[in-house]
PDB file of C-alpha atoms in Angstrom:
ATOM      1  CA  MET L   3     104.721  81.537  89.515  1.00  0.00           C
ATOM      2  CA  PHE L   4     105.909  84.426  87.467  1.00  0.00           C
ATOM      3  CA  GLY L   5     109.417  83.160  86.536  1.00  0.00           C
ATOM      4  CA  ALA L   6     108.286  81.756  83.305  1.00  0.00           C
ATOM      5  CA  THR L   7     106.388  84.749  82.098  1.00  0.00           C
ATOM      6  CA  ASP L   8     107.938  87.627  80.101  1.00  0.00           C
ATOM      7  CA  VAL L   9     108.403  90.820  82.031  1.00  0.00           C
ATOM      8  CA  ALA L  10     106.511  92.925  79.418  1.00  0.00           C
ATOM      9  CA  ALA L  11     103.552  90.521  79.503  1.00  0.00           C
ATOM     10  CA  LEU L  12     103.379  90.718  83.309  1.00  0.00           C
ATOM     11  CA  THR L  13     103.638  94.461  83.246  1.00  0.00           C
ATOM     12  CA  GLU L  14     100.768  94.667  80.837  1.00  0.00           C
ATOM     13  CA  ARG L  15      98.620  92.176  82.769  1.00  0.00           C
ATOM     14  CA  PHE L  16      99.150  93.966  86.195  1.00  0.00           C
ATOM     15  CA  ALA L  17      98.452  97.340  84.520  1.00  0.00           C
ATOM     16  CA  ALA L  18      95.278  95.964  82.791  1.00  0.00           C
ATOM     17  CA  ALA L  19      94.119  94.570  86.255  1.00  0.00           C
ATOM     18  CA  ASP L  20      94.903  97.831  88.023  1.00  0.00           C
ATOM     19  CA  ILE L  21      97.285  96.047  90.380  1.00  0.00           C
ATOM     20  CA  ALA L  22      99.987  98.232  91.970  1.00  0.00           C
ATOM     21  CA  PHE L  23     103.472  96.863  91.014  1.00  0.00           C
ATOM     22  CA  ALA L  24     107.094  98.083  90.453  1.00  0.00           C
ATOM     23  CA  ARG L  25     109.926  96.571  88.653  1.00  0.00           C
ATOM     24  CA  VAL L  26     112.825  96.136  90.994  1.00  0.00           C
ATOM     25  CA  SER L  27     115.595  93.931  89.799  1.00  0.00           C
ATOM     26  CA  ASP L  28     118.316  94.348  92.490  1.00  0.00           C
ATOM     27  CA  MET L  29     119.077  95.885  95.870  1.00  0.00           C
ATOM     28  CA  ALA L  30     120.238  99.097  94.270  1.00  0.00           C
ATOM     29  CA  ALA L  31     117.039  99.567  92.372  1.00  0.00           C
ATOM     30  CA  LEU L  32     115.027  98.888  95.567  1.00  0.00           C
ATOM     31  CA  GLY L  33     117.037 101.497  97.537  1.00  0.00           C
ATOM     32  CA  ASN L  34     116.629 104.113  94.838  1.00  0.00           C
ATOM     33  CA  HIS L  35     112.882 103.349  94.102  1.00  0.00           C
ATOM     34  CA  PRO L  36     110.899 106.575  94.057  1.00  0.00           C
ATOM     35  CA  HIS L  37     108.026 105.108  96.199  1.00  0.00           C
ATOM     36  CA  LEU L  38     110.279 103.720  98.926  1.00  0.00           C
ATOM     37  CA  ARG L  39     109.694 105.994 101.846  1.00  0.00           C
ATOM     38  CA  ARG L  40     112.719 106.409 104.218  1.00  0.00           C
ATOM     39  CA  ILE L  41     113.100 107.685 107.785  1.00  0.00           C
ATOM     40  CA  GLU L  42     116.136 109.126 109.493  1.00  0.00           C
ATOM     41  CA  VAL L  43     117.202 108.057 112.904  1.00  0.00           C
ATOM     42  CA  ALA L  44     120.074 108.977 115.135  1.00  0.00           C
ATOM     43  CA  THR L  45     122.782 106.431 115.946  1.00  0.00           C
ATOM     44  CA  PRO L  46     125.891 106.762 118.068  1.00  0.00           C
ATOM     45  CA  SER L  47     127.811 107.129 114.766  1.00  0.00           C
ATOM     46  CA  GLY L  48     125.492 109.830 113.360  1.00  0.00           C
ATOM     47  CA  PRO L  49     122.162 109.904 111.510  1.00  0.00           C
ATOM     48  CA  VAL L  50     121.236 107.117 109.123  1.00  0.00           C
ATOM     49  CA  THR L  51     118.258 106.665 106.811  1.00  0.00           C
ATOM     50  CA  TYR L  52     116.522 103.331 106.191  1.00  0.00           C
ATOM     51  CA  PRO L  53     113.232 102.186 104.708  1.00  0.00           C
ATOM     52  CA  ALA L  54     110.196 103.319 106.701  1.00  0.00           C
ATOM     53  CA  PRO L  55     108.123 100.639 108.316  1.00  0.00           C
ATOM     54  CA  ALA L  56     104.863  99.501 106.540  1.00  0.00           C
ATOM     55  CA  GLY L  57     102.114 101.896 107.321  1.00  0.00           C
ATOM     56  CA  HIS L  58     104.579 104.631 108.489  1.00  0.00           C
ATOM     57  CA  ALA L  59     102.831 107.752 109.501  1.00  0.00           C
ATOM     58  CA  SER L  60     104.876 110.881 108.726  1.00  0.00           C
ATOM     59  CA  GLY L  61     105.923 112.852 111.641  1.00  0.00           C
ATOM     60  CA  ARG L  62     106.323 109.832 113.926  1.00  0.00           C
ATOM     61  CA  ASP L  63     109.573 109.801 115.897  1.00  0.00           C
ATOM     62  CA  TYR L  64     111.177 106.327 116.242  1.00  0.00           C
ATOM     63  CA  GLY L  65     113.838 107.571 118.714  1.00  0.00           C
ATOM     64  CA  ALA L  66     117.484 107.000 118.488  1.00  0.00           C
ATOM     65  CA  VAL L  67     119.254 103.607 118.032  1.00  0.00           C
ATOM     66  CA  PRO L  68     120.837 102.706 121.333  1.00  0.00           C
ATOM     67  CA  ALA L  69     124.600 102.382 121.674  1.00  0.00           C
ATOM     68  CA  LEU L  70     126.029  98.822 121.916  1.00  0.00           C
ATOM     69  CA  GLY L  71     125.573  97.768 125.545  1.00  0.00           C
ATOM     70  CA  GLU L  72     123.497 100.798 126.427  1.00  0.00           C
ATOM     71  CA  HIS L  73     120.651  98.794 127.969  1.00  0.00           C
ATOM     72  CA  THR L  74     122.510  95.569 128.795  1.00  0.00           C
ATOM     73  CA  ALA L  75     122.537  95.921 132.599  1.00  0.00           C
ATOM     74  CA  ARG L  76     118.805  96.811 132.659  1.00  0.00           C
ATOM     75  CA  VAL L  77     117.783  93.924 130.415  1.00  0.00           C
ATOM     76  CA  ARG L  78     119.897  91.480 132.367  1.00  0.00           C
ATOM     77  CA  GLN L  79     118.367  92.532 135.668  1.00  0.00           C
ATOM     78  CA  GLU L  80     114.830  92.314 134.117  1.00  0.00           C
ATOM     79  CA  PHE L  81     115.324  88.681 133.175  1.00  0.00           C
ATOM     80  CA  MET L  82     117.304  87.673 136.129  1.00  0.00           C
ATOM     81  CA  PRO L  83     115.705  85.216 138.543  1.00  0.00           C
ATOM     82  CA  THR L  84     113.963  86.947 141.421  1.00  0.00           C
ATOM     83  CA  ASP L  85     116.140  85.442 144.120  1.00  0.00           C
ATOM     84  CA  ALA L  86     119.334  86.562 142.363  1.00  0.00           C
ATOM     85  CA  ARG L  87     117.851  90.025 141.828  1.00  0.00           C
ATOM     86  CA  ALA L  88     117.067  90.144 145.658  1.00  0.00           C
ATOM     87  CA  ALA L  89     120.649  89.160 146.553  1.00  0.00           C
ATOM     88  CA  LEU L  90     121.958  91.960 144.436  1.00  0.00           C
ATOM     89  CA  ASN L  91     119.773  94.505 146.170  1.00  0.00           C
ATOM     90  CA  ASN L  92     120.940  93.560 149.523  1.00  0.00           C
TER      91      ASN L  92
END
């Protein structure tokens, strides 16, 4: 829809219509955009930052990223057929 329109013309039209917009041409520009909110989470390899979820409320704790396999046994048991689960518990 916008591919055939000049960037300067689009910028002018969006501004005139009071539409929020930002010029982001590549992933590096997106990662460095001043309005991109980021959160920090703990991982087994140390803390990392990544874009905050939409509607992110500041102060919300998203918890740590689990280690590979940390919850595997519990998830497998949760989805295991009831008769197989009963056999394991006996």
